[in-house]
């Protein structure tokens, strides 16, 4: 148990669906991250939030929309995804963006059909 | 952006053999972190190295940061089946909010 909880653990969605991934951290951290992990690719940073403000948007397509309502919660809203978006989506948190010791959630395995 | 190259991509060993994975960068790294991801699991932080030439040990694991801060290594002595997983190096933090990962080394251990 890392203190970072992601739901759902598995998600299958059609290309026309809208869904959201949720991440919650109980560590009192100020920074939260979304990473994408595909087969045979390194962990790709998607978004970084520090104190609820987005500080990094790593050229992610607009069909991925993050939301950080407070320092404990992070969402990733998904719409009109493509099959190549199928991957493991990992949420992480750290004490702050300057001291990145990342604690990861267990991830959401997303399949787009 | 900052790139960290990791080798080898895969390593298969017999239980009891040693294992080493290497992380290299063309530019100076502010720090290097190591993570382990078990099959079907998520990355778990192992250690962070900050100083030039730093060496840290955790039981059978030895972590080194190069003198020029452009490379790092993770060495496992006498591997066990519990060491199976993918080992990632990563660089980041400081004024750069990013934590950039290498591609990882997948270690399999034959009992």
Short mmCIF file of C-alpha atoms in Angstrom, two decimals:
data_model
loop_
_atom_site.label_atom_id
_atom_site.label_comp_id
_atom_site.label_asym_id
_atom_site.label_seq_id
_atom_site.Cartn_x
_atom_site.Cartn_y
_atom_site.Cartn_z
CA UNK A 1 0.00 0.00 0.00
CA UNK A 2 1.70 3.18 -1.21
CA UNK A 3 -0.86 5.73 -0.04
CA UNK A 4 -1.84 6.45 -3.63
CA UNK A 5 -5.10 4.85 -4.78
CA UNK A 6 -6.28 4.65 -8.37
CA UNK A 7 -9.69 3.66 -9.64
CA UNK A 8 -10.75 1.82 -11.62
CA UNK A 9 -8.00 -0.80 -11.85
CA UNK A 10 -9.21 -1.94 -15.26
CA UNK A 11 -11.24 -0.11 -17.89
CA UNK A 12 -12.44 -1.10 -21.33
CA UNK A 13 -13.97 1.68 -23.39
CA UNK A 14 -15.11 2.30 -26.91
CA UNK A 15 -13.66 5.06 -29.03
CA UNK A 16 -16.80 7.18 -28.63
CA UNK A 17 -17.06 6.82 -24.86
CA UNK A 18 -16.22 9.34 -22.16
CA UNK A 19 -14.67 8.04 -18.98
CA UNK A 20 -12.58 9.35 -16.09
CA UNK A 21 -9.69 7.92 -14.13
CA UNK A 22 -9.40 8.86 -10.48
CA UNK A 23 -6.38 9.14 -8.24
CA UNK A 24 -6.33 9.92 -4.53
CA UNK A 25 -3.27 10.31 -2.31
CA UNK A 26 -3.25 10.15 1.48
CA UNK A 27 0.35 11.24 1.97
CA UNK A 28 -0.07 14.98 2.31
CA UNK A 29 1.95 15.53 -0.86
CA UNK A 30 1.72 18.72 -2.90
CA UNK A 31 2.58 17.39 -6.36
CA UNK A 32 0.73 14.82 -8.45
CA UNK A 33 1.52 13.27 -11.81
CA UNK A 34 -0.05 11.25 -14.60
CA UNK A 35 2.20 8.81 -16.46
CA UNK A 36 1.44 6.55 -19.40
CA UNK A 37 3.18 3.16 -19.62
CA UNK A 38 2.94 1.29 -22.92
CA UNK A 39 4.63 -1.94 -23.89
CA UNK A 40 8.25 -1.45 -24.94
CA UNK A 41 8.20 2.27 -24.16
CA UNK A 42 9.55 4.18 -21.19
CA UNK A 43 7.23 5.73 -18.67
CA UNK A 44 5.89 8.85 -20.37
CA UNK A 45 5.11 11.86 -18.24
CA UNK A 46 1.76 13.36 -19.23
CA UNK A 47 0.88 16.00 -16.66
CA UNK A 48 2.25 17.48 -13.47
CA UNK A 49 0.30 19.42 -10.87
CA UNK A 50 1.95 21.34 -8.07
CA UNK A 51 -0.33 22.78 -5.40
CA UNK A 52 -3.29 22.17 -7.71
CA UNK A 53 -1.76 24.19 -10.53
CA UNK A 54 -0.76 22.46 -13.74
CA UNK A 55 2.95 23.01 -14.26
CA UNK A 56 3.65 20.55 -17.05
CA UNK A 57 1.69 19.45 -20.07
CA UNK A 58 3.92 17.18 -22.05
CA UNK A 59 2.38 17.62 -25.52
CA UNK A 60 -0.49 15.35 -24.65
CA UNK A 61 -3.44 15.17 -27.11
CA UNK A 62 -6.51 17.11 -26.05
CA UNK A 63 -8.55 13.90 -25.81
CA UNK A 64 -6.82 13.58 -22.40
CA UNK A 65 -7.98 16.26 -19.97
CA UNK A 66 -6.61 16.41 -16.42
CA UNK A 67 -8.30 17.93 -13.41
CA UNK A 68 -6.89 18.58 -9.94
CA UNK A 69 -9.62 19.94 -7.65
CA UNK A 70 -7.38 19.77 -4.55
CA UNK A 71 -3.96 18.50 -3.57
CA UNK A 72 -5.30 15.04 -2.70
CA UNK A 73 -7.24 14.27 -5.86
CA UNK A 74 -6.34 14.02 -9.51
CA UNK A 75 -8.53 13.02 -12.42
CA UNK A 76 -7.85 12.16 -16.04
CA UNK A 77 -10.88 12.67 -18.26
CA UNK A 78 -10.89 10.60 -21.43
CA UNK A 79 -12.93 11.14 -24.58
CA UNK A 80 -12.79 9.87 -28.15
CA UNK A 81 -9.69 7.81 -27.50
CA UNK A 82 -7.86 5.71 -30.07
CA UNK A 83 -6.80 2.06 -29.77
CA UNK A 84 -3.16 3.19 -29.50
CA UNK A 85 -4.10 4.93 -26.24
CA UNK A 86 -4.47 1.51 -24.63
CA UNK A 87 -1.88 1.40 -21.85
CA UNK A 88 -1.31 1.38 -18.12
CA UNK A 89 -2.01 4.84 -16.69
CA UNK A 90 -0.12 5.52 -13.51
CA UNK A 91 -0.73 8.26 -11.01
CA UNK A 92 2.07 9.37 -8.70
CA UNK A 93 2.58 11.93 -5.99
CA UNK A 94 5.61 13.52 -4.38
CA UNK A 95 6.21 15.86 -1.49
CA UNK A 96 6.69 18.70 -3.92
CA UNK A 97 7.79 19.10 -7.48
CA UNK A 98 11.32 20.04 -6.43
CA UNK A 99 11.90 16.88 -4.37
CA UNK A 100 10.66 14.22 -6.69
CA UNK A 101 10.56 10.94 -4.84
CA UNK A 102 7.54 9.53 -6.56
CA UNK A 103 4.98 7.27 -4.94
CA UNK A 104 2.94 5.47 -7.58
CA UNK A 105 -0.56 4.11 -7.50
CA UNK A 106 -1.28 0.65 -8.82
CA UNK A 107 -2.43 2.02 -12.15
CA UNK A 108 -5.45 1.72 -14.39
CA UNK A 109 -5.13 -0.77 -17.23
CA UNK A 110 -7.01 0.91 -20.10
CA UNK A 111 -8.12 -0.89 -23.23
CA UNK A 112 -9.69 1.10 -26.05
CA UNK A 113 -11.75 -0.97 -28.46
CA UNK B 1 14.59 17.19 -22.89
CA UNK B 2 16.84 15.18 -20.63
CA UNK B 3 17.34 11.63 -21.85
CA UNK B 4 18.58 8.73 -19.81
CA UNK B 5 19.62 5.61 -21.69
CA UNK B 6 19.46 2.32 -19.87
CA UNK B 7 21.16 -0.97 -20.74
CA UNK B 8 20.67 -3.83 -21.08
CA UNK B 9 16.99 -3.97 -22.01
CA UNK B 10 16.70 -7.56 -20.80
CA UNK B 11 18.83 -9.75 -18.54
CA UNK B 12 18.25 -13.38 -17.65
CA UNK B 13 20.35 -14.92 -14.90
CA UNK B 14 20.55 -18.08 -12.87
CA UNK B 15 19.66 -17.67 -9.23
CA UNK B 16 22.80 -16.80 -7.32
CA UNK B 17 24.44 -14.94 -10.19
CA UNK B 18 25.10 -11.21 -10.04
CA UNK B 19 23.26 -8.60 -12.10
CA UNK B 20 24.07 -5.06 -13.16
CA UNK B 21 22.06 -2.44 -15.04
CA UNK B 22 23.50 0.83 -16.31
CA UNK B 23 22.04 4.25 -16.85
CA UNK B 24 23.79 6.83 -19.05
CA UNK B 25 23.22 10.41 -20.05
CA UNK B 26 24.98 12.73 -22.48
CA UNK B 27 24.50 15.61 -20.07
CA UNK B 28 25.11 16.08 -16.37
CA UNK B 29 22.34 14.72 -14.19
CA UNK B 30 21.12 16.66 -11.16
CA UNK B 31 20.28 13.40 -9.43
CA UNK B 32 19.48 9.81 -10.26
CA UNK B 33 16.73 7.70 -8.82
CA UNK B 34 16.11 3.97 -9.11
CA UNK B 35 12.73 2.26 -9.12
CA UNK B 36 11.65 -1.39 -9.27
CA UNK B 37 8.46 -2.59 -10.92
CA UNK B 38 7.41 -6.17 -10.29
CA UNK B 39 5.47 -7.94 -13.08
CA UNK B 40 1.90 -6.64 -13.01
CA UNK B 41 2.82 -4.05 -10.40
CA UNK B 42 3.71 -0.41 -10.21
CA UNK B 43 7.10 1.33 -9.88
CA UNK B 44 8.41 1.49 -6.33
CA UNK B 45 11.10 3.96 -5.29
CA UNK B 46 14.36 2.33 -4.24
CA UNK B 47 16.90 5.11 -3.78
CA UNK B 48 18.11 8.54 -4.86
CA UNK B 49 21.74 9.54 -5.51
CA UNK B 50 22.73 13.19 -5.62
CA UNK B 51 26.48 13.55 -5.07
CA UNK B 52 29.24 12.87 -7.55
CA UNK B 53 30.77 9.42 -6.95
CA UNK B 54 28.11 8.52 -4.41
CA UNK B 55 27.70 4.85 -3.50
CA UNK B 56 24.79 3.50 -1.49
CA UNK B 57 23.95 -0.03 -0.43
CA UNK B 58 20.70 -1.72 0.43
CA UNK B 59 21.41 -5.32 1.49
CA UNK B 60 22.40 -7.06 -1.79
CA UNK B 61 21.82 -3.93 -3.92
CA UNK B 62 24.63 -1.44 -4.60
CA UNK B 63 23.92 1.87 -6.32
CA UNK B 64 26.59 4.11 -7.79
CA UNK B 65 26.57 7.61 -9.26
CA UNK B 66 29.44 8.42 -11.60
CA UNK B 67 32.08 11.01 -10.85
CA UNK B 68 30.91 13.13 -13.77
CA UNK B 69 27.25 12.61 -12.79
CA UNK B 70 26.49 11.28 -16.26
CA UNK B 71 26.03 7.63 -15.41
CA UNK B 72 24.78 5.34 -12.71
CA UNK B 73 24.59 1.64 -12.02
CA UNK B 74 22.59 -0.78 -9.94
CA UNK B 75 24.31 -4.02 -8.98
CA UNK B 76 22.57 -6.97 -7.34
CA UNK B 77 24.76 -9.59 -5.69
CA UNK B 78 23.60 -13.22 -5.68
CA UNK B 79 20.21 -12.69 -7.28
CA UNK B 80 17.10 -14.32 -5.87
CA UNK B 81 13.76 -15.03 -7.53
CA UNK B 82 12.29 -12.14 -5.55
CA UNK B 83 14.54 -9.77 -7.53
CA UNK B 84 12.52 -10.39 -10.70
CA UNK B 85 11.11 -7.23 -12.23
CA UNK B 86 11.96 -4.17 -14.26
CA UNK B 87 14.49 -1.74 -12.84
CA UNK B 88 14.19 1.87 -13.96
CA UNK B 89 16.53 4.77 -13.49
CA UNK B 90 15.07 8.26 -13.51
CA UNK B 91 16.29 11.82 -13.33
CA UNK B 92 14.42 14.87 -12.26
CA UNK B 93 13.28 17.20 -9.56
CA UNK B 94 14.84 20.51 -8.63
CA UNK B 95 13.59 23.34 -10.78
CA UNK B 96 12.53 20.78 -13.34
CA UNK B 97 9.24 19.25 -12.31
CA UNK B 98 9.75 16.29 -14.57
CA UNK B 99 10.87 12.85 -13.53
CA UNK B 100 12.26 11.32 -16.72
CA UNK B 101 12.59 7.56 -16.80
CA UNK B 102 14.89 5.27 -18.72
CA UNK B 103 13.34 2.35 -20.64
CA UNK B 104 14.18 -0.04 -17.85
CA UNK B 105 15.95 -3.38 -17.58
CA UNK B 106 13.78 -6.46 -17.24
CA UNK B 107 15.45 -8.98 -14.96
CA UNK B 108 14.35 -12.60 -14.95
CA UNK B 109 15.87 -15.15 -12.58
CA UNK B 110 15.93 -18.88 -13.22
CA UNK B 111 15.58 -20.79 -9.93
#
